[in-house]
Coordinates of C-alpha atoms and ligand atoms in Angstrom, one line a residue:
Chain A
X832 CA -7.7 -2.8 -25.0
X833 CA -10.7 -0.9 -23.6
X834 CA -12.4 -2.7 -20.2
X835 CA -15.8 -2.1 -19.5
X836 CA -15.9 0.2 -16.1
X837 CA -17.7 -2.1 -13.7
X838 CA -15.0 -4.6 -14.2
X839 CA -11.9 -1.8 -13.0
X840 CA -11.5 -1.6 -8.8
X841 CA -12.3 2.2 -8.9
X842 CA -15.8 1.7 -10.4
X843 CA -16.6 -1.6 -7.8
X844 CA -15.2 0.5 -4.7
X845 CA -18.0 3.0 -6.0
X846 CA -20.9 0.5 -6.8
X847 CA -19.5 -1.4 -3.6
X848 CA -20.5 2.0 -1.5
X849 CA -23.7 2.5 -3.0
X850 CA -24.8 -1.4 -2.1
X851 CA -24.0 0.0 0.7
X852 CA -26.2 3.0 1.1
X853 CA -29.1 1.0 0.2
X854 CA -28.5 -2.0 1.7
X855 CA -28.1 0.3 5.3
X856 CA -31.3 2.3 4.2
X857 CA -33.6 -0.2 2.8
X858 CA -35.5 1.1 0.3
X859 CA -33.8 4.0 -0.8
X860 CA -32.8 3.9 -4.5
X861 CA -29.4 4.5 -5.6
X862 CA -28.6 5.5 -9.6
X863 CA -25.7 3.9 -10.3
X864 CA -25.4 6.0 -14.1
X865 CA -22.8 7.5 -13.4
X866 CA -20.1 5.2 -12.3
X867 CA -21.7 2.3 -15.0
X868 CA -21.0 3.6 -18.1
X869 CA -23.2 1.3 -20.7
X870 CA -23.3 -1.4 -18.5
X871 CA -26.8 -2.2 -16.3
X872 CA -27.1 -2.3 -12.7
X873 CA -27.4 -6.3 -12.4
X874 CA -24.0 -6.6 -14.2
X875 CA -22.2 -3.7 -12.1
X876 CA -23.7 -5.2 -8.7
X877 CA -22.1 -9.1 -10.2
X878 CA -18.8 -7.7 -11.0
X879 CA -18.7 -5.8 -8.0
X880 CA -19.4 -8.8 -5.9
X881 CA -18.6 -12.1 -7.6
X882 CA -14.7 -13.9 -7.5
X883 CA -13.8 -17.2 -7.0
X884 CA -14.6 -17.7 -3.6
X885 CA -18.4 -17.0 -4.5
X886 CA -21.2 -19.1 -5.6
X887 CA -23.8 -18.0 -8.1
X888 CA -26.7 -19.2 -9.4
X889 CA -28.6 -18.3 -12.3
X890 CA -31.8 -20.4 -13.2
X891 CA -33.2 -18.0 -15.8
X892 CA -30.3 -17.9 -18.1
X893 CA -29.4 -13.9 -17.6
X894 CA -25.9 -14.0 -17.7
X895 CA -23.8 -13.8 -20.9
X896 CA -21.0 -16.6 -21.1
X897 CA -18.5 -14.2 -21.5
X898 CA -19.4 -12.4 -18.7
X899 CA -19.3 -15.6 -16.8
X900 CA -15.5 -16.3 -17.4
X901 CA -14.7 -12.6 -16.0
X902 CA -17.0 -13.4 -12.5
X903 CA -15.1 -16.2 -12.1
X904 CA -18.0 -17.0 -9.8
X905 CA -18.5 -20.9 -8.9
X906 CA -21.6 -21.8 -10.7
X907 CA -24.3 -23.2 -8.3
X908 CA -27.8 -24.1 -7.8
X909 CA -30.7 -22.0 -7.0
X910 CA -31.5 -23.6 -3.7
X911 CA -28.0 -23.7 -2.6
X912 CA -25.8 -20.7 -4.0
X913 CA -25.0 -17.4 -2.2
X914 CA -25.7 -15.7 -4.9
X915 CA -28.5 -16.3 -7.3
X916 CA -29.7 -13.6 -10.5
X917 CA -33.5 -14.2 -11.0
X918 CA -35.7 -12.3 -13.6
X919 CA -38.0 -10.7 -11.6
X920 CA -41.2 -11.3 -14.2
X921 CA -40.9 -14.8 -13.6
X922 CA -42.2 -16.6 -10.9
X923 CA -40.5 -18.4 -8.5
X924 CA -39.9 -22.1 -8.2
X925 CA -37.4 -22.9 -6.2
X926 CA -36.4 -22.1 -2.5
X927 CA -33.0 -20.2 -2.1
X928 CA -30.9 -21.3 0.9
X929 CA -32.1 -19.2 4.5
X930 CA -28.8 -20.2 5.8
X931 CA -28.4 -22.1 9.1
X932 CA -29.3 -20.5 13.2
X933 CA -25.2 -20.5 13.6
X934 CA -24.9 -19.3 10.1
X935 CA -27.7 -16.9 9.0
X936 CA -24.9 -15.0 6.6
X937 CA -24.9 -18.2 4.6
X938 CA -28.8 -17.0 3.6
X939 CA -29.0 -16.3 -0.3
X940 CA -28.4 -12.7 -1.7
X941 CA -31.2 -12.2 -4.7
X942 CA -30.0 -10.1 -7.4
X943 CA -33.2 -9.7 -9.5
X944 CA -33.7 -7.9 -12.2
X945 CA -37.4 -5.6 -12.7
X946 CA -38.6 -2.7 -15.1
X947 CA -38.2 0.0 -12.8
X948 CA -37.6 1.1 -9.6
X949 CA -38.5 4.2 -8.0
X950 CA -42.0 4.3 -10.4
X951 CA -44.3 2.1 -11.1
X952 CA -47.8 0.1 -9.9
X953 CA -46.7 -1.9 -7.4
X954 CA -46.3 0.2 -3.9
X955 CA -45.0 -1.1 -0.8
X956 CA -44.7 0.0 2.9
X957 CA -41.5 -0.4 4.2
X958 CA -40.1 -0.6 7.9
X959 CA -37.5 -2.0 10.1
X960 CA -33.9 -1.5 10.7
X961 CA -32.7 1.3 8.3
X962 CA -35.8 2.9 8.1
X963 CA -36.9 5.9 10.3
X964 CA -40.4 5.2 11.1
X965 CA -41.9 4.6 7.0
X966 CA -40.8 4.6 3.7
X967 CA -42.7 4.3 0.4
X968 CA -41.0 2.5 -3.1
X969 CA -42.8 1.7 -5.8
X970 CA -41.8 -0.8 -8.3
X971 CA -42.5 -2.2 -12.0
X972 CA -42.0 -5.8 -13.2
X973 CA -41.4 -7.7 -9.8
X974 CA -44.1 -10.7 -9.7
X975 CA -45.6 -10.1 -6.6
X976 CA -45.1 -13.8 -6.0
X977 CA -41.3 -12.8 -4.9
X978 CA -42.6 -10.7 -2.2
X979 CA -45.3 -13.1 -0.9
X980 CA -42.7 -16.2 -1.0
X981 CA -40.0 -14.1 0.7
X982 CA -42.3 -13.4 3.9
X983 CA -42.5 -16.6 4.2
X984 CA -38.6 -17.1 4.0
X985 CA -38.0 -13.9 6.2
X986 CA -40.3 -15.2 8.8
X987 CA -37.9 -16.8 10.8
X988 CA -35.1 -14.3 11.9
X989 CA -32.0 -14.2 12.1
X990 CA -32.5 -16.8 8.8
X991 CA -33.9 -15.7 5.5
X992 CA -32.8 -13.7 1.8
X993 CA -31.6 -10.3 1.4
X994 CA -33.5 -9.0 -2.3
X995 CA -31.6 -6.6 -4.0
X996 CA -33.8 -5.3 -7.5
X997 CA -31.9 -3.6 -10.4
X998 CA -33.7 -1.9 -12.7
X999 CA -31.1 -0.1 -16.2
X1000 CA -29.6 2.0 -13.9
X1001 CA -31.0 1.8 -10.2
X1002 CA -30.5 -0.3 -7.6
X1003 CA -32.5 -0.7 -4.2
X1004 CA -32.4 -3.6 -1.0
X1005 CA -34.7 -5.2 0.4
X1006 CA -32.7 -7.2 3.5
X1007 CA -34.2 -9.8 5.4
X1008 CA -35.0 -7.7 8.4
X1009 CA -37.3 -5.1 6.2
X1010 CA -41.2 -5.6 7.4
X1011 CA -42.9 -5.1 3.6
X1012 CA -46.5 -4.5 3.4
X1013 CA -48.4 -3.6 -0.5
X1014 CA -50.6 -0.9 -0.2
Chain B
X1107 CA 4.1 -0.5 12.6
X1108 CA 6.6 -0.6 10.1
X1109 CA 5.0 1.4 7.0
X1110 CA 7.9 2.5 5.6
X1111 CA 9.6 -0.7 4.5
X1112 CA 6.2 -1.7 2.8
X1113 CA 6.0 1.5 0.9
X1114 CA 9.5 1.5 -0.8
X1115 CA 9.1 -1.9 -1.5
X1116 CA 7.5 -0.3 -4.7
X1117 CA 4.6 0.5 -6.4
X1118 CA 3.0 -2.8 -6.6
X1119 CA 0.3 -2.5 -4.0
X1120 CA -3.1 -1.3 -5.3
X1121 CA -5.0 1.4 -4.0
X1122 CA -6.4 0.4 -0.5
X1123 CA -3.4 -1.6 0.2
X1124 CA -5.7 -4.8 0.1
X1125 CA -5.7 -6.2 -3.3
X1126 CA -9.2 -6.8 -4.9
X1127 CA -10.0 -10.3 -3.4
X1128 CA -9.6 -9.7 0.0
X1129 CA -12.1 -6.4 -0.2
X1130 CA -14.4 -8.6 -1.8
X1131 CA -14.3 -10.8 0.7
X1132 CA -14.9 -8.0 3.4
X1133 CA -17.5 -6.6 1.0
X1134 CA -19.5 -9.3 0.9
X1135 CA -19.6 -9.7 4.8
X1136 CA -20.0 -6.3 5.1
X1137 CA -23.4 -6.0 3.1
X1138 CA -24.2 -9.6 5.2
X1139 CA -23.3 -7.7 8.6
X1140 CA -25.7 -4.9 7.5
X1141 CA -28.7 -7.6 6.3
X1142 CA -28.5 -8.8 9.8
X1143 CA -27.7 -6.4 12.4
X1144 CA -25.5 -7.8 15.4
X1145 CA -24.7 -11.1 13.9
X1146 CA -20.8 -11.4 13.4
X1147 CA -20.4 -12.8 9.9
X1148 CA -16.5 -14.5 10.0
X1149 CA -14.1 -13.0 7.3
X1150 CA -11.4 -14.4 6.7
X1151 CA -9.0 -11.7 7.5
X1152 CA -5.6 -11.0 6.1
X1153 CA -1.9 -10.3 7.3
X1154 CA -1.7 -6.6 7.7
X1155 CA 1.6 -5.2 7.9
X1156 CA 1.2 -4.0 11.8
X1157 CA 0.3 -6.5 15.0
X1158 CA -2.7 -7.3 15.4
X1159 CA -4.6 -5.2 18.0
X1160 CA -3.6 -2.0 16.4
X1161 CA -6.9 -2.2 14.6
X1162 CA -5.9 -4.6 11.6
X1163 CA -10.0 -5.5 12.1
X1164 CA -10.8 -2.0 11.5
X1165 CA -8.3 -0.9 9.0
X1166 CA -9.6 -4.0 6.5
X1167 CA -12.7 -2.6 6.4
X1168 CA -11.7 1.2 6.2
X1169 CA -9.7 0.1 3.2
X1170 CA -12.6 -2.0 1.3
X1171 CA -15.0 0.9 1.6
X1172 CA -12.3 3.7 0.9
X1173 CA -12.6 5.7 -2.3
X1174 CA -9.9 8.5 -3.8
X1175 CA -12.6 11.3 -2.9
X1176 CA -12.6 10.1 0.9
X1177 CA -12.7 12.2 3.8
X1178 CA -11.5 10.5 6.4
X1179 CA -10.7 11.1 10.4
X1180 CA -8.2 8.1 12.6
X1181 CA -8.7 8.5 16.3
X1182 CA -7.8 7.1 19.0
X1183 CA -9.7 6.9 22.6
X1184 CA -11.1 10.0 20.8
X1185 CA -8.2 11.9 19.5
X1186 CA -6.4 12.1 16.7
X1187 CA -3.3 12.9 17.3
X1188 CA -2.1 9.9 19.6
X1189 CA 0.8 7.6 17.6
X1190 CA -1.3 5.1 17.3
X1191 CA -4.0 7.6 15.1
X1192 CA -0.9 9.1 13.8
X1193 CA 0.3 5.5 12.3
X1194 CA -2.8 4.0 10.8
X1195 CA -3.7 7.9 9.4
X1196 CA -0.7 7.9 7.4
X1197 CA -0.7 4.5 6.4
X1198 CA -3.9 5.0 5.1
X1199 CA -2.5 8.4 3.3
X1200 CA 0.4 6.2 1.6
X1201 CA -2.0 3.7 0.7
X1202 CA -4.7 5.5 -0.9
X1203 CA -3.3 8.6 -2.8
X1204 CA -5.7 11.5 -3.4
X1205 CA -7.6 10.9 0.2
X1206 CA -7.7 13.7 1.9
X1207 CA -7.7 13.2 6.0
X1208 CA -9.6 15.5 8.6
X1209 CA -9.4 15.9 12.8
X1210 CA -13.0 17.6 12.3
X1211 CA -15.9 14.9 12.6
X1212 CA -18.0 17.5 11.1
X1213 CA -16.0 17.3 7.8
X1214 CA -15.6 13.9 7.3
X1215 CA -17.1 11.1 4.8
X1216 CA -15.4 8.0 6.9
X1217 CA -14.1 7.6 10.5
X1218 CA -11.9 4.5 12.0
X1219 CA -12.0 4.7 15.8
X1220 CA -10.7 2.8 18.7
X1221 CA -12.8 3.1 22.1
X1222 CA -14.6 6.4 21.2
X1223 CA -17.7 7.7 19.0
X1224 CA -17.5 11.7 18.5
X1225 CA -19.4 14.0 20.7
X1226 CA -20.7 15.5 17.9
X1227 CA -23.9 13.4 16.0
X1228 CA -22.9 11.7 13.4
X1229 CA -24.9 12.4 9.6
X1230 CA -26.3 10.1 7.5
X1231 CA -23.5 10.9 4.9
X1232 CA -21.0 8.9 7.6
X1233 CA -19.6 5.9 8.2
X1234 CA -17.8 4.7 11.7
X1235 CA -15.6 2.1 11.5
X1236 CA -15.0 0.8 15.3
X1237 CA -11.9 -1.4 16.3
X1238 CA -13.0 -4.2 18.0
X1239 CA -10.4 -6.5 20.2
X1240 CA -13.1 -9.4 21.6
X1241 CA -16.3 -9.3 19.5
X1242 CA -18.4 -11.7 21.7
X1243 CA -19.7 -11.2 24.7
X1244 CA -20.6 -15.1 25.0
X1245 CA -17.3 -15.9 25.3
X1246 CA -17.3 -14.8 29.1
X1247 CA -19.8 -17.8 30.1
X1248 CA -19.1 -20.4 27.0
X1249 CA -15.9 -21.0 26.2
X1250 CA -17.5 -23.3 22.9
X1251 CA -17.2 -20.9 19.9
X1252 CA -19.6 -23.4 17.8
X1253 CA -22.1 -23.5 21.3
X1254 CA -21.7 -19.4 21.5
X1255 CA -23.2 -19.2 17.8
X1256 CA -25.9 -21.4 18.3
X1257 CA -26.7 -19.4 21.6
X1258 CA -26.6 -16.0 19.6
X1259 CA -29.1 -17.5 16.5
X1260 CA -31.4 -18.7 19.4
X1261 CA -30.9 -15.5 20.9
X1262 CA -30.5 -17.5 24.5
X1263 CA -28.8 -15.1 26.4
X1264 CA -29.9 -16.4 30.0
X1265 CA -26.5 -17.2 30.9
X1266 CA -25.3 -13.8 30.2
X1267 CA -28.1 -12.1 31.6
X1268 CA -27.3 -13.7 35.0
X1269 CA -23.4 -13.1 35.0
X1270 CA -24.1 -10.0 33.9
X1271 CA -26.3 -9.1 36.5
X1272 CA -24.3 -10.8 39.5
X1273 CA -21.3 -8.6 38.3
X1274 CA -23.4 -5.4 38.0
X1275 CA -24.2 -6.3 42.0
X1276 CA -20.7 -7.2 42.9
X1277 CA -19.1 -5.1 41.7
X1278 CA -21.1 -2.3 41.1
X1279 CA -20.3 -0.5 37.4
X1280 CA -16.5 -1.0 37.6
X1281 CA -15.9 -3.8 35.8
X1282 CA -18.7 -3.1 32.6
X1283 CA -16.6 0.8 32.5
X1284 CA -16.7 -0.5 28.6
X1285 CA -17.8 -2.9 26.4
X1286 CA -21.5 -3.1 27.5
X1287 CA -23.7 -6.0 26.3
X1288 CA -25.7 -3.9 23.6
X1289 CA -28.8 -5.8 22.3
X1290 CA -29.1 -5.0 18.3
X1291 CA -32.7 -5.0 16.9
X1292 CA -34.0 -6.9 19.6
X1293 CA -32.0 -10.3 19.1
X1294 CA -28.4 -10.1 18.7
X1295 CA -26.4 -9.4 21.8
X1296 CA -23.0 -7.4 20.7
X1297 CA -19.9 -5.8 22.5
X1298 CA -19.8 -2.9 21.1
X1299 CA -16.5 -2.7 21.2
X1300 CA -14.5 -0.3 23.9
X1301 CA -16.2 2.5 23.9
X1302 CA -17.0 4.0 27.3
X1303 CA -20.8 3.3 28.5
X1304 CA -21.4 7.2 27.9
X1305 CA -21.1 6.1 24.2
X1306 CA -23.5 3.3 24.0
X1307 CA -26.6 5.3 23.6
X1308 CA -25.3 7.0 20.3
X1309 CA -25.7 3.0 18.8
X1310 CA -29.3 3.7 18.9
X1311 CA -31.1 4.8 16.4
X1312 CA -28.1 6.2 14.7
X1313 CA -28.0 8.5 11.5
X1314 CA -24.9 6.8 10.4
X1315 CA -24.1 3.3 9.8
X1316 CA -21.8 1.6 12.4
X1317 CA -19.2 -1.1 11.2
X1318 CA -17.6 -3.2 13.7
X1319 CA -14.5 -5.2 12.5
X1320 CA -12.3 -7.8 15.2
X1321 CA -9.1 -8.8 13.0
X1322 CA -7.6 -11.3 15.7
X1323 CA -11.0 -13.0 15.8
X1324 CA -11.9 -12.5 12.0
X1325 CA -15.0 -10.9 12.4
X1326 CA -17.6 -8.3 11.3
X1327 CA -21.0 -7.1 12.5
X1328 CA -23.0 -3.8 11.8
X1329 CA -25.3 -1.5 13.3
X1330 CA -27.5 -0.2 10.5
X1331 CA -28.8 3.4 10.8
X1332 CA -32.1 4.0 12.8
X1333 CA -31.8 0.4 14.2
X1334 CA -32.7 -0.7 17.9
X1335 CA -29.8 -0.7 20.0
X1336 CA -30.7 -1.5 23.9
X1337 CA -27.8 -1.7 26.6
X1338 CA -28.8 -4.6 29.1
X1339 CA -30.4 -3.6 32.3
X1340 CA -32.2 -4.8 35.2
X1341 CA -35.4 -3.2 37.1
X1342 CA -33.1 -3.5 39.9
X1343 CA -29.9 -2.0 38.0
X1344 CA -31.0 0.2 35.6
X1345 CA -28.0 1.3 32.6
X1346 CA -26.3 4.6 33.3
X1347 CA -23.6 6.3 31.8
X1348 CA -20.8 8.0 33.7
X1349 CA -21.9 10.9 35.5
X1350 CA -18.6 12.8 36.3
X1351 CA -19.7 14.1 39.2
X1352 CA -17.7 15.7 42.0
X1353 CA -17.4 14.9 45.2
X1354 CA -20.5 18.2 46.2
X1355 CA -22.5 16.1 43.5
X1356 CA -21.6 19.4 41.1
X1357 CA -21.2 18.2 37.1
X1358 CA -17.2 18.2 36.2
X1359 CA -16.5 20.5 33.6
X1360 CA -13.5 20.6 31.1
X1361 CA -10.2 22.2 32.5
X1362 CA -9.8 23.3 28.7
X1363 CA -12.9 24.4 27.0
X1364 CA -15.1 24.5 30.0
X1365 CA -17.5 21.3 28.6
X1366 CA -20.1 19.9 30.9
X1367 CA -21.7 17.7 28.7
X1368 CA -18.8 15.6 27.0
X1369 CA -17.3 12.6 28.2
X1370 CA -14.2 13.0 30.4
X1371 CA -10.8 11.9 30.8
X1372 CA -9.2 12.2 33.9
X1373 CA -5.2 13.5 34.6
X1374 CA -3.6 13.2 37.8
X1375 CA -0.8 16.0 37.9
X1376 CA 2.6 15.1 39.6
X1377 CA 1.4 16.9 42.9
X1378 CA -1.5 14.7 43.2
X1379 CA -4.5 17.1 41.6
X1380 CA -7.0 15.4 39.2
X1381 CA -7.7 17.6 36.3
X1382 CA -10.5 16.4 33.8
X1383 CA -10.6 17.1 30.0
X1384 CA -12.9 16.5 27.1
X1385 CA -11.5 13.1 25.7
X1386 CA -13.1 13.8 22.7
X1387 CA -10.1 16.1 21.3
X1388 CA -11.8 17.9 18.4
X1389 CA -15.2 18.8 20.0
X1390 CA -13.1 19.8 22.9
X1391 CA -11.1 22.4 19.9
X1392 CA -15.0 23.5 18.7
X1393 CA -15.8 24.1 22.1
X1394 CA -12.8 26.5 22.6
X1395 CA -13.8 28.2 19.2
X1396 CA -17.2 28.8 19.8
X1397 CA -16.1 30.5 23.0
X1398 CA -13.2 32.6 20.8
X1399 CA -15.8 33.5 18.9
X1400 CA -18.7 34.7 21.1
X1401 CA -16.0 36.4 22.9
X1402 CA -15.5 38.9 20.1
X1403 CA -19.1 39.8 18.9
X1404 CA -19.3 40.4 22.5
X1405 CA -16.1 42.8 22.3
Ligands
ZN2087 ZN1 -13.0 20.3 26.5

């Protein structure tokens, strides 16, 4: 039987280091080609991530069913799941979980999925923790929507929602404490 | 620490000792401890095969983030051949064949430390994993774990400000010789762990992410890379680190490598003399080098 690489430990151990990189350095884009195989981004960063102690959302119908049974992730609602995989050329309309003052962890990871990463029309101006002094990303296919309604849900500290965008390959965070601006 | 009998029980343990579950688990917080720097995200942390206190906090996360083409360095109040290093650096080597482990901070990819950072600055292409015995520094004036976190998201740290501040003029810096209250990104109030108030500067602005990991409590919290990180001080009682001064006011040097810049441990010989060395055992070895070899261009 041939498994996919992003469901075998050594593959998630990698992908798991490179959330890491970019989740410590927001805004810097990590490639995950090499370790993926066929597979995109979004799907390595689930696998890497998801069991049965997790809770996942997925309101625009991205994930296959098969790949649901190897997640084993608890399916949940957008406004309440940890998790929650959005197409980034939608729009939003719902309002993912900021978590609680005692428990700002419990604030929803966003897994969305754009064109690109690293290219594209839409530029930001990022800052903040992670950052030293400015950094510059440009993106393609995220609804600028996103961005406006996550000031909004970042505004608040320590509560909010930690983006993370996949394009094919790439993957880059955006964490709560990340002062975006669109030049 | 009983490695042995866990190794011949046979080859069922997967690489990283932990199986997949329980790193997820610490993954997961991890990436949560990162998103929100200071703020302990609870784990729920497993039985290690070693007590508690010898870093089980620590050693959960060095084995979720550890890959086959690690480099990694154990150390121990900064050096890395104390039993203690010794033990978790080759229970580490059992547990994840193909790393290779390192006494040189320059050459390593990953470091797990109890009570020290290295002298030497640490690169963006690191990771330090500190061991962390009492992650909150609440608990000294609310004994209420569920009042302590609302305190820390409200970032109300008035009580601790004033104990902190009546101890700092009692007792003058004796009793905060480690763990100092660290304000994280201008919220979160952390103990950053053991590490001597010398090191507490190098949580500022850091090139390398720091990972803080308390196994008895079940916690972990992160200091991201080029992130805020403020000791507590008063106009009145400004932070300092140790200043290793004699008694002429003259900087101590190392007895070893001649160091006037590194942090110092003292000895106290059988007659009664105090000798100081460079605690930090591997800059105190590049020290000596760098001396070897100026020494011979000069011959
Ligand atoms: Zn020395």
């Amino acid at each position: 039987m041939n498994i996919e690489s992003i469901w075998q430990a050594a593959v998630q151990q990698q992908v798991f280091r490179e959330l890491v990189e970019t989740f410590s350095r927001p805004g810097v884009v990590r490639d995950l080609t090499q370790w993926i195989g066929n597979a995109t981004a979004h799907r390595a960063v689930l696998a890497t991530l998801m069991d049965g102690e997790a809770t996942l959302a997925d309101p625009h119908g991205s994930i296959a069913a098969p790949d649901w049974r190897l997640l084993q992730a608890q399916r949940g609602a957008p406004e309440t799941a940890r998790y929650v995989a959005i197409d980034g050329s939608r729009t939003p309309d719902f309002r993912p979980a900021l978590g609680r003052l005692e428990s700002p962890e419990f604030g929803a990871t966003l897994l969305i999925e754009i064109i690109a990463i690293g290219s594209g029309l839409l530029s930001l101006d990022l800052a903040g923790p992670g950052i030293d002094g400015q950094r510059e990303l440009r993106l393609e296919g995220l609804h600028t929507d996103w961005l406006l309604h996550r000031a909004d849900w970042v505004s608040g500290f320590p509560l909010g929602v930690d983006l993370l965008l996949c394009d094919a390959t790439c993957i880059v965070a955006l964490p709560r404490t990340t002062r975006i601006a669109i030049s | 620490m009983n490695v042995t009998a866990h190794t011949t029980a046979g080859n069922a343990y997967t690489f990283g000792f932990l199986d997949e579950y329980a790193k997820k688990e610490v993954r997961r917080a991890v990436l949560k401890a990162i998103a929100i720097p200071g703020y302990q995200v609870p784990y729920a942390s497993r039985e290690m095969p070693m007590g508690r206190g010898f870093g089980t906090g620590g050693l959960q996360l060095t084995l979720s983030l550890i890959g086959p083409d690690e480099v990694i360095k154990v150390i121990d109040q900064g050096s890395d051949d104390s039993v203690n290093a010794v033990n978790l650096r080759q229970f580490i080597e059992m547990m994840c064949p193909g790393v290779s482990t390192t006494t040189k901070t320059a050459e390593c990819t990953l470091i797990q430390s109890r009570h020290r950072i290295p002298e030497r600055p640490l690169t963006a292409a690191q990771i330090i994993v500190l061991q962390v015995p009492y992650p909150d520094p609440l608990v000294v004036v609310e004994p209420s774990e569920d009042k302590r976190k609302t305190m820390h998201g409200e970032a109300d740290y008035s009580r601790l400000l004033v104990k902190l501040y009546e101890d700092l003029v009692t007792f003058d810096e004796i009793t905060l010789s480690h763990r100092y209250p660290t304000r994280i990104n201008g919220h979160y109030i952390i103990d950053p762990s053991p590490i001597p108030r010398w090191d507490v500067p190098k949580l500022n602005d850091s090139a390398a992410l720091i990972l803080l990991g308390a196994g008895r409590e079940k916690k972990i919290y992160a200091v991201p890379p080029h992130t805020q990180a403020t000791p507590l001080a008063f106009n009145d009682v400004p932070f300092r680190v140790e200043d290793f001064r004699d008694a002429a006011g003259r900087r101590r040097a190392c007895a070893r490598c001649g160091c006037m810049n590194s942090f110092l441990d003292e000895f106290v010989s059988d007659s009664g003399d105090k000798t100081y060395q460079c605690s930090d055992s591997d800059w105190c070895d590049e020290q000596l080098l760098q001396i070897e070899r100026l020494r011979r261009k000069s011959a």
